[in-house]
Amino acid sequence: MTPDLTADLGFLKLRNPVLTASGTFGYGLEFEPFMDLSKIGGIVVKGLYYGPREGNPPPRLVETTGGLINAIGLQGVGVEKFAAEVLPKLRQIDTAVFVNVCGASDDEYLKAIEFLNAQEGIAAYELNISCPNVKKNGLCPALGPDPTYALVKQAKAASRRPVIAKLSPNVTDIVEIAKAAEEAGADGLSLINTLLAMAVDIETRRPKLANIFGGLSGPAIKPIALRMTYQVASAVRVPVIGMGGIMTGADAIEYLIVGARAVQVGTANFIDPAAAARIAGEMKDFCEHKGIARIADLVGTLKTD
Amino acid sequence: MPHDPAVKIIKKQSWGDYHLFRFETPALAAGAEPGQFLMVRVSDTPFPLLRRPISLHAKEKNSLEIFFQVAGQGTALLAQKKEGETLDILGPFGKRFIPDTNALPTPAVLVGGGRGIAPLYFLAMELNKLGARVKVLYGGKSRTDLPVREKFEKAGLDIVCSTDDGSFGHHGFVTGLLESEIRRQEPAILYVCGPDPMMKKTAEIAAARRIPARISLESMMGCGFGACWGCVKRIRRDEGGEWRKICEDGPVFWADKIIWEEKE
């Protein structure tokens, strides 16, 4: 029997629990030569500001053990060009499109949401309150419960679509922030964004990134991300989307077991541009092998007694 | 789909840090053009995590060649692969060297420094077929740093070398060789690949003489196909500049569009 892979986010049912993580999947179309995008649950496009954005100077990337530190700085085309040039093509593809929304101020987030509200073919917004590469020292709204609450509340009021808040791991207590976002009306939470990190060239004694700091992603962060996903999923009622270092179906299953209803595949897309579809396939194989009829039955089944 | 998970190495040649692999891969060879590159997995494990971008060096029907130099952990692992082993490769990616057919048969001068010679063999062979008069300038540190010189000669290509220590050919940088070549006969176009200071100097020479030049940039890359926005270079736009992706918008750019002054 073919297992039911549907993932229920409450506001939306996904074909399967695999989404692609914002910032690792371009605007989606870059991956069409490698993968049938209708084989995955959906895509989360690269973070968009209202206007085009320049990004940081290079070097923007440095590879570390089992991971990648990036400081791209959210270079991007802005919502207008996205709506005019990318969205019409994405609408032809049978997959859920999540738009990751950014802003330098609360007003800019709202301006982007208001513009996108008028566009068709978007399933939900993922509010990027947690990018570490935009302000000095990685500052972002998701570092505090109050700015998180204020921004999510306003975004919900402005949005005609479900709003997911993407949380930062660069905090003392992520549960506190998660609860603030939930209280403000977030329809879901996604976590984690990258971990604020750095690397140094010992010959020149210079940072390996022009931005000094960047965000660490990849398999190196999975244990931390998994722990945080477990903590948050145990503390909130809204659906949680887990991410961080997922390279295989087994990695993704771990996230479901600790309580994530869906997952996002990130850095793996760079190495294997068909990774998201492969991982969805591996999750299906796991269910078949274990005789699990509905993959959703795995969600939150961690045994701790 | 530009992905071949099991590309067999059918020939390997090594010269110190430099290595040449030939692959039998109809899937990847089909659309491969000079100036493009492959994204090669160097490990079956997540260590190192990322693929390595490697220039295409030659193409023959269903086979491709890459020529690379060990520059770090990833390329060191790649260099350990043996004939008969397979590699997981994506590509080819990037904007090719576009041959300036208007300038035929006036001479095209190809300037390569170190491993930057890699894409210029593929290009030289194509230009030759198109009927261009091709001259290759190849610079290295010393006599042993010019491993593919003979390959150009065997193909009947006109090649002149320089070495920093004077142990072979012109004593000095390849940009010096270029300056004397320009004095002898002004090229219609330059095609350039090498270390950044050499490319920057070449761009200055080209600008001073108003010779069009196409330059292939090298960069560490996250993905190789435009998704990560990690490999950018400052490229002129209107009065200013913008960060353009080397993998997708390049790696080949017009020399006068590249802004070298930006702090990196």
mmCIF file of N, CA and C in Angstrom, chain B residues 29-132:
data_model
loop_
_atom_site.group_PDB
_atom_site.id
_atom_site.type_symbol
_atom_site.label_atom_id
_atom_site.label_comp_id
_atom_site.label_asym_id
_atom_site.label_seq_id
_atom_site.Cartn_x
_atom_site.Cartn_y
_atom_site.Cartn_z
ATOM 1 N N ALA B 29 28.626 16.156 -22.143
ATOM 2 C CA ALA B 29 29.405 16.681 -23.272
ATOM 3 C C ALA B 29 28.508 17.341 -24.313
ATOM 4 N N ALA B 30 27.253 16.874 -24.376
ATOM 5 C CA ALA B 30 26.351 17.312 -25.452
ATOM 6 C C ALA B 30 26.358 18.827 -25.652
ATOM 7 N N GLY B 31 26.123 19.576 -24.589
ATOM 8 C CA GLY B 31 26.008 21.019 -24.775
ATOM 9 C C GLY B 31 27.222 21.797 -24.300
ATOM 10 N N ALA B 32 28.325 21.108 -24.030
ATOM 11 C CA ALA B 32 29.472 21.767 -23.391
ATOM 12 C C ALA B 32 30.188 22.722 -24.337
ATOM 13 N N GLU B 33 30.503 23.918 -23.830
ATOM 14 C CA GLU B 33 31.149 24.931 -24.655
ATOM 15 C C GLU B 33 32.302 25.588 -23.905
ATOM 16 N N PRO B 34 33.265 26.147 -24.650
ATOM 17 C CA PRO B 34 34.454 26.728 -24.008
ATOM 18 C C PRO B 34 34.088 27.876 -23.058
ATOM 19 N N GLY B 35 34.675 27.849 -21.879
ATOM 20 C CA GLY B 35 34.404 28.882 -20.885
ATOM 21 C C GLY B 35 33.458 28.384 -19.804
ATOM 22 N N GLN B 36 32.748 27.280 -20.100
ATOM 23 C CA GLN B 36 31.833 26.725 -19.097
ATOM 24 C C GLN B 36 32.604 25.855 -18.102
ATOM 25 N N PHE B 37 31.912 25.488 -17.032
ATOM 26 C CA PHE B 37 32.564 24.710 -15.979
ATOM 27 C C PHE B 37 31.633 23.621 -15.473
ATOM 28 N N LEU B 38 32.209 22.681 -14.753
ATOM 29 C CA LEU B 38 31.450 21.588 -14.125
ATOM 30 C C LEU B 38 31.480 21.771 -12.619
ATOM 31 N N MET B 39 30.450 21.256 -11.943
ATOM 32 C CA MET B 39 30.454 21.221 -10.479
ATOM 33 C C MET B 39 30.667 19.761 -10.074
ATOM 34 N N VAL B 40 31.824 19.509 -9.482
ATOM 35 C CA VAL B 40 32.269 18.140 -9.243
ATOM 36 C C VAL B 40 32.204 17.825 -7.753
ATOM 37 N N ARG B 41 31.584 16.721 -7.415
ATOM 38 C CA ARG B 41 31.607 16.262 -6.020
ATOM 39 C C ARG B 41 32.924 15.573 -5.779
ATOM 40 N N VAL B 42 33.566 15.957 -4.689
ATOM 41 C CA VAL B 42 34.902 15.422 -4.432
ATOM 42 C C VAL B 42 34.883 14.370 -3.326
ATOM 43 N N SER B 43 33.711 14.175 -2.708
ATOM 44 C CA SER B 43 33.606 13.221 -1.605
ATOM 45 C C SER B 43 32.207 12.625 -1.597
ATOM 46 N N ASP B 44 32.089 11.396 -1.126
ATOM 47 C CA ASP B 44 30.766 10.772 -1.010
ATOM 48 C C ASP B 44 30.092 11.155 0.305
ATOM 49 N N THR B 45 30.848 11.776 1.187
ATOM 50 C CA THR B 45 30.328 12.149 2.499
ATOM 51 C C THR B 45 30.130 13.670 2.518
ATOM 52 N N PRO B 46 29.537 14.216 3.577
ATOM 53 C CA PRO B 46 29.396 15.677 3.635
ATOM 54 C C PRO B 46 30.695 16.413 3.981
ATOM 55 N N PHE B 47 31.828 15.767 3.868
ATOM 56 C CA PHE B 47 33.116 16.410 4.178
ATOM 57 C C PHE B 47 34.060 16.241 3.006
ATOM 58 N N PRO B 48 34.429 17.204 2.243
ATOM 59 C CA PRO B 48 33.836 18.551 2.259
ATOM 60 C C PRO B 48 32.430 18.527 1.671
ATOM 61 N N LEU B 49 31.673 19.494 2.076
ATOM 62 C CA LEU B 49 30.247 19.535 1.761
ATOM 63 C C LEU B 49 29.964 19.906 0.305
ATOM 64 N N LEU B 50 30.630 20.931 -0.165
ATOM 65 C CA LEU B 50 30.247 21.535 -1.446
ATOM 66 C C LEU B 50 30.984 20.919 -2.626
ATOM 67 N N ARG B 51 30.355 21.012 -3.782
ATOM 68 C CA ARG B 51 31.019 20.643 -5.021
ATOM 69 C C ARG B 51 32.096 21.676 -5.345
ATOM 70 N N ARG B 52 33.013 21.298 -6.232
ATOM 71 C CA ARG B 52 34.050 22.228 -6.654
ATOM 72 C C ARG B 52 33.840 22.597 -8.118
ATOM 73 N N PRO B 53 33.888 23.913 -8.417
ATOM 74 C CA PRO B 53 33.774 24.323 -9.817
ATOM 75 C C PRO B 53 35.089 24.111 -10.549
ATOM 76 N N ILE B 54 35.050 23.396 -11.666
ATOM 77 C CA ILE B 54 36.257 23.092 -12.431
ATOM 78 C C ILE B 54 35.997 23.401 -13.912
ATOM 79 N N SER B 55 36.915 24.135 -14.520
ATOM 80 C CA SER B 55 36.783 24.546 -15.923
ATOM 81 C C SER B 55 36.836 23.373 -16.880
ATOM 82 N N LEU B 56 36.069 23.480 -17.948
ATOM 83 C CA LEU B 56 36.203 22.521 -19.039
ATOM 84 C C LEU B 56 37.476 22.841 -19.806
ATOM 85 N N HIS B 57 38.225 21.800 -20.109
ATOM 86 C CA HIS B 57 39.531 21.980 -20.759
ATOM 87 C C HIS B 57 39.499 21.543 -22.222
ATOM 88 N N ALA B 58 38.715 20.523 -22.515
ATOM 89 C CA ALA B 58 38.635 20.049 -23.890
ATOM 90 C C ALA B 58 37.388 19.196 -24.059
ATOM 91 N N LYS B 59 36.982 19.075 -25.316
ATOM 92 C CA LYS B 59 35.813 18.255 -25.624
ATOM 93 C C LYS B 59 36.056 17.510 -26.927
ATOM 94 N N GLU B 60 35.681 16.249 -26.938
ATOM 95 C CA GLU B 60 35.732 15.467 -28.167
ATOM 96 C C GLU B 60 34.510 14.577 -28.195
ATOM 97 N N LYS B 61 33.606 14.838 -29.088
ATOM 98 C CA LYS B 61 32.357 14.074 -29.178
ATOM 99 C C LYS B 61 31.747 13.830 -27.803
ATOM 100 N N ASN B 62 31.882 12.600 -27.287
ATOM 101 C CA ASN B 62 31.226 12.248 -26.024
ATOM 102 C C ASN B 62 32.115 12.405 -24.804
ATOM 103 N N SER B 63 33.324 12.897 -25.018
ATOM 104 C CA SER B 63 34.220 12.991 -23.866
ATOM 105 C C SER B 63 34.552 14.443 -23.546
ATOM 106 N N LEU B 64 34.824 14.658 -22.285
ATOM 107 C CA LEU B 64 35.218 15.982 -21.797
ATOM 108 C C LEU B 64 36.510 15.845 -21.011
ATOM 109 N N GLU B 65 37.281 16.925 -20.973
ATOM 110 C CA GLU B 65 38.464 16.943 -20.116
ATOM 111 C C GLU B 65 38.372 18.114 -19.148
ATOM 112 N N ILE B 66 38.858 17.880 -17.927
ATOM 113 C CA ILE B 66 39.070 18.986 -17.001
ATOM 114 C C ILE B 66 40.559 19.023 -16.658
ATOM 115 N N PHE B 67 41.038 20.227 -16.408
ATOM 116 C CA PHE B 67 42.432 20.420 -16.020
ATOM 117 C C PHE B 67 42.382 21.322 -14.798
ATOM 118 N N PHE B 68 42.961 20.872 -13.694
ATOM 119 C CA PHE B 68 42.841 21.651 -12.460
ATOM 120 C C PHE B 68 44.121 21.576 -11.644
ATOM 121 N N GLN B 69 44.212 22.471 -10.688
ATOM 122 C CA GLN B 69 45.354 22.531 -9.783
ATOM 123 C C GLN B 69 44.834 22.346 -8.369
ATOM 124 N N VAL B 70 45.583 21.631 -7.564
ATOM 125 C CA VAL B 70 45.192 21.474 -6.158
ATOM 126 C C VAL B 70 45.307 22.841 -5.473
ATOM 127 N N ALA B 71 44.170 23.320 -4.942
ATOM 128 C CA ALA B 71 44.157 24.653 -4.326
ATOM 129 C C ALA B 71 43.665 24.601 -2.890
ATOM 130 N N GLY B 72 43.246 23.425 -2.446
ATOM 131 C CA GLY B 72 42.716 23.291 -1.093
ATOM 132 C C GLY B 72 42.303 21.849 -0.848
ATOM 133 N N GLN B 73 41.530 21.670 0.229
ATOM 134 C CA GLN B 73 41.121 20.338 0.650
ATOM 135 C C GLN B 73 40.296 19.591 -0.421
ATOM 136 N N GLY B 74 39.399 20.319 -1.059
ATOM 137 C CA GLY B 74 38.509 19.693 -2.035
ATOM 138 C C GLY B 74 39.243 19.213 -3.265
ATOM 139 N N THR B 75 40.039 20.093 -3.845
ATOM 140 C CA THR B 75 40.774 19.705 -5.052
ATOM 141 C C THR B 75 41.852 18.665 -4.716
ATOM 142 N N ALA B 76 42.350 18.666 -3.467
ATOM 143 C CA ALA B 76 43.320 17.632 -3.063
ATOM 144 C C ALA B 76 42.652 16.254 -3.082
ATOM 145 N N LEU B 77 41.415 16.186 -2.613
ATOM 146 C CA LEU B 77 40.677 14.918 -2.659
ATOM 147 C C LEU B 77 40.404 14.498 -4.099
ATOM 148 N N LEU B 78 40.037 15.488 -4.908
ATOM 149 C CA LEU B 78 39.752 15.197 -6.315
ATOM 150 C C LEU B 78 40.989 14.613 -6.998
ATOM 151 N N ALA B 79 42.149 15.173 -6.652
ATOM 152 C CA ALA B 79 43.406 14.747 -7.276
ATOM 153 C C ALA B 79 43.744 13.285 -6.947
ATOM 154 N N GLN B 80 43.161 12.767 -5.860
ATOM 155 C CA GLN B 80 43.434 11.371 -5.476
ATOM 156 C C GLN B 80 42.644 10.355 -6.285
ATOM 157 N N LYS B 81 41.644 10.831 -7.033
ATOM 158 C CA LYS B 81 40.827 9.899 -7.825
ATOM 159 C C LYS B 81 41.685 9.272 -8.921
ATOM 160 N N LYS B 82 41.365 8.022 -9.195
ATOM 161 C CA LYS B 82 42.175 7.271 -10.161
ATOM 162 C C LYS B 82 41.377 6.933 -11.425
ATOM 163 N N GLU B 83 42.104 6.574 -12.457
ATOM 164 C CA GLU B 83 41.456 6.112 -13.685
ATOM 165 C C GLU B 83 40.515 4.965 -13.350
ATOM 166 N N GLY B 84 39.355 4.977 -13.940
ATOM 167 C CA GLY B 84 38.391 3.903 -13.707
ATOM 168 C C GLY B 84 37.382 4.250 -12.622
ATOM 169 N N GLU B 85 37.730 5.190 -11.738
ATOM 170 C CA GLU B 85 36.777 5.610 -10.704
ATOM 171 C C GLU B 85 35.745 6.562 -11.324
ATOM 172 N N THR B 86 34.628 6.711 -10.606
ATOM 173 C CA THR B 86 33.586 7.603 -11.131
ATOM 174 C C THR B 86 33.393 8.819 -10.229
ATOM 175 N N LEU B 87 32.869 9.864 -10.841
ATOM 176 C CA LEU B 87 32.588 11.109 -10.118
ATOM 177 C C LEU B 87 31.153 11.529 -10.383
ATOM 178 N N ASP B 88 30.561 12.211 -9.397
ATOM 179 C CA ASP B 88 29.212 12.763 -9.522
ATOM 180 C C ASP B 88 29.368 14.223 -9.964
ATOM 181 N N ILE B 89 28.879 14.509 -11.166
ATOM 182 C CA ILE B 89 29.128 15.836 -11.756
ATOM 183 C C ILE B 89 27.833 16.485 -12.251
ATOM 184 N N LEU B 90 27.692 17.766 -11.976
ATOM 185 C CA LEU B 90 26.618 18.595 -12.526
ATOM 186 C C LEU B 90 27.214 19.563 -13.539
ATOM 187 N N GLY B 91 26.425 19.894 -14.534
ATOM 188 C CA GLY B 91 26.879 20.918 -15.469
ATOM 189 C C GLY B 91 26.620 20.499 -16.913
ATOM 190 N N PRO B 92 27.276 21.117 -17.872
ATOM 191 C CA PRO B 92 28.109 22.314 -17.706
ATOM 192 C C PRO B 92 27.266 23.557 -17.412
ATOM 193 N N PHE B 93 27.899 24.493 -16.705
ATOM 194 C CA PHE B 93 27.234 25.725 -16.311
ATOM 195 C C PHE B 93 28.003 26.945 -16.821
ATOM 196 N N GLY B 94 27.317 28.074 -16.824
ATOM 197 C CA GLY B 94 27.966 29.360 -17.072
ATOM 198 C C GLY B 94 27.923 29.819 -18.510
ATOM 199 N N LYS B 95 28.217 31.109 -18.649
ATOM 200 C CA LYS B 95 28.252 31.721 -19.981
ATOM 201 C C LYS B 95 29.610 31.478 -20.619
ATOM 202 N N ARG B 96 29.596 31.003 -21.822
ATOM 203 C CA ARG B 96 30.795 30.617 -22.538
ATOM 204 C C ARG B 96 31.611 31.813 -23.023
ATOM 205 N N PHE B 97 32.814 31.541 -23.489
ATOM 206 C CA PHE B 97 33.587 32.517 -24.270
ATOM 207 C C PHE B 97 32.910 32.604 -25.627
ATOM 208 N N ILE B 98 32.433 33.788 -25.990
ATOM 209 C CA ILE B 98 31.780 33.911 -27.295
ATOM 210 C C ILE B 98 32.816 34.303 -28.333
ATOM 211 N N PRO B 99 33.000 33.470 -29.360
ATOM 212 C CA PRO B 99 34.013 33.816 -30.352
ATOM 213 C C PRO B 99 33.589 35.044 -31.148
ATOM 214 N N ASP B 100 34.517 35.954 -31.322
ATOM 215 C CA ASP B 100 34.226 37.177 -32.068
ATOM 216 C C ASP B 100 34.440 36.884 -33.550
ATOM 217 N N THR B 101 33.384 36.394 -34.208
ATOM 218 C CA THR B 101 33.541 35.960 -35.594
ATOM 219 C C THR B 101 33.701 37.140 -36.547
ATOM 220 N N ASN B 102 33.288 38.336 -36.120
ATOM 221 C CA ASN B 102 33.489 39.524 -36.959
ATOM 222 C C ASN B 102 34.969 39.795 -37.166
ATOM 223 N N ALA B 103 35.755 39.406 -36.172
ATOM 224 C CA ALA B 103 37.176 39.736 -36.203
ATOM 225 C C ALA B 103 37.995 38.699 -36.985
ATOM 226 N N LEU B 104 37.340 37.650 -37.481
ATOM 227 C CA LEU B 104 38.080 36.613 -38.206
ATOM 228 C C LEU B 104 38.594 37.166 -39.523
ATOM 229 N N PRO B 105 39.747 36.780 -40.060
ATOM 230 C CA PRO B 105 40.705 35.912 -39.396
ATOM 231 C C PRO B 105 41.771 36.699 -38.632
ATOM 232 N N THR B 106 41.506 37.940 -38.292
ATOM 233 C CA THR B 106 42.491 38.703 -37.526
ATOM 234 C C THR B 106 42.778 37.983 -36.216
ATOM 235 N N PRO B 107 43.956 38.174 -35.660
ATOM 236 C CA PRO B 107 44.369 37.292 -34.585
ATOM 237 C C PRO B 107 43.608 37.501 -33.274
ATOM 238 N N ALA B 108 43.255 36.370 -32.700
ATOM 239 C CA ALA B 108 42.734 36.348 -31.343
ATOM 240 C C ALA B 108 43.883 35.910 -30.455
ATOM 241 N N VAL B 109 44.113 36.644 -29.381
ATOM 242 C CA VAL B 109 45.186 36.272 -28.473
ATOM 243 C C VAL B 109 44.580 35.765 -27.168
ATOM 244 N N LEU B 110 44.998 34.570 -26.787
ATOM 245 C CA LEU B 110 44.499 33.924 -25.580
ATOM 246 C C LEU B 110 45.582 34.018 -24.516
ATOM 247 N N VAL B 111 45.232 34.596 -23.372
ATOM 248 C CA VAL B 111 46.230 34.820 -22.335
ATOM 249 C C VAL B 111 45.860 33.992 -21.102
ATOM 250 N N GLY B 112 46.717 33.022 -20.753
ATOM 251 C CA GLY B 112 46.427 32.150 -19.620
ATOM 252 C C GLY B 112 47.555 32.169 -18.610
ATOM 253 N N GLY B 113 47.189 32.247 -17.337
ATOM 254 C CA GLY B 113 48.196 32.187 -16.277
ATOM 255 C C GLY B 113 47.912 31.012 -15.370
ATOM 256 N N GLY B 114 48.917 30.147 -15.148
ATOM 257 C CA GLY B 114 48.750 29.013 -14.237
ATOM 258 C C GLY B 114 47.601 28.122 -14.659
ATOM 259 N N ARG B 115 46.745 27.762 -13.687
ATOM 260 C CA ARG B 115 45.609 26.888 -14.021
ATOM 261 C C ARG B 115 44.592 27.590 -14.910
ATOM 262 N N GLY B 116 44.741 28.909 -15.037
ATOM 263 C CA GLY B 116 43.852 29.673 -15.920
ATOM 264 C C GLY B 116 43.975 29.278 -17.378
ATOM 265 N N ILE B 117 44.969 28.490 -17.709
ATOM 266 C CA ILE B 117 45.106 28.004 -19.081
ATOM 267 C C ILE B 117 43.976 27.022 -19.416
ATOM 268 N N ALA B 118 43.365 26.439 -18.368
ATOM 269 C CA ALA B 118 42.414 25.331 -18.566
ATOM 270 C C ALA B 118 41.374 25.582 -19.660
ATOM 271 N N PRO B 119 40.561 26.651 -19.561
ATOM 272 C CA PRO B 119 39.499 26.798 -20.568
ATOM 273 C C PRO B 119 40.022 27.242 -21.930
ATOM 274 N N LEU B 120 41.271 27.724 -21.969
ATOM 275 C CA LEU B 120 41.764 28.332 -23.214
ATOM 276 C C LEU B 120 42.134 27.294 -24.276
ATOM 277 N N TYR B 121 42.401 26.073 -23.856
ATOM 278 C CA TYR B 121 42.671 25.026 -24.855
ATOM 279 C C TYR B 121 41.401 24.714 -25.639
ATOM 280 N N PHE B 122 40.323 24.520 -24.896
ATOM 281 C CA PHE B 122 39.010 24.243 -25.501
ATOM 282 C C PHE B 122 38.639 25.375 -26.472
ATOM 283 N N LEU B 123 38.851 26.606 -26.025
ATOM 284 C CA LEU B 123 38.520 27.773 -26.848
ATOM 285 C C LEU B 123 39.424 27.855 -28.079
ATOM 286 N N ALA B 124 40.721 27.611 -27.858
ATOM 287 C CA ALA B 124 41.671 27.706 -28.976
ATOM 288 C C ALA B 124 41.315 26.718 -30.080
ATOM 289 N N MET B 125 40.930 25.503 -29.667
ATOM 290 C CA MET B 125 40.579 24.485 -30.656
ATOM 291 C C MET B 125 39.333 24.911 -31.446
ATOM 292 N N GLU B 126 38.375 25.520 -30.746
ATOM 293 C CA GLU B 126 37.156 25.963 -31.425
ATOM 294 C C GLU B 126 37.452 27.123 -32.383
ATOM 295 N N LEU B 127 38.232 28.093 -31.903
ATOM 296 C CA LEU B 127 38.572 29.250 -32.742
ATOM 297 C C LEU B 127 39.336 28.803 -33.983
ATOM 298 N N ASN B 128 40.196 27.833 -33.778
ATOM 299 C CA ASN B 128 40.973 27.283 -34.880
ATOM 300 C C ASN B 128 40.051 26.714 -35.956
ATOM 301 N N LYS B 129 39.061 25.972 -35.508
ATOM 302 C CA LYS B 129 38.090 25.386 -36.443
ATOM 303 C C LYS B 129 37.304 26.465 -37.171
ATOM 304 N N LEU B 130 37.041 27.572 -36.472
ATOM 305 C CA LEU B 130 36.271 28.663 -37.082
ATOM 306 C C LEU B 130 37.115 29.470 -38.065
ATOM 307 N N GLY B 131 38.411 29.192 -38.101
ATOM 308 C CA GLY B 131 39.276 29.881 -39.046
ATOM 309 C C GLY B 131 39.963 31.105 -38.474
ATOM 310 N N ALA B 132 39.924 31.282 -37.163
ATOM 311 C CA ALA B 132 40.602 32.420 -36.542
ATOM 312 C C ALA B 132 42.106 32.145 -36.481
#
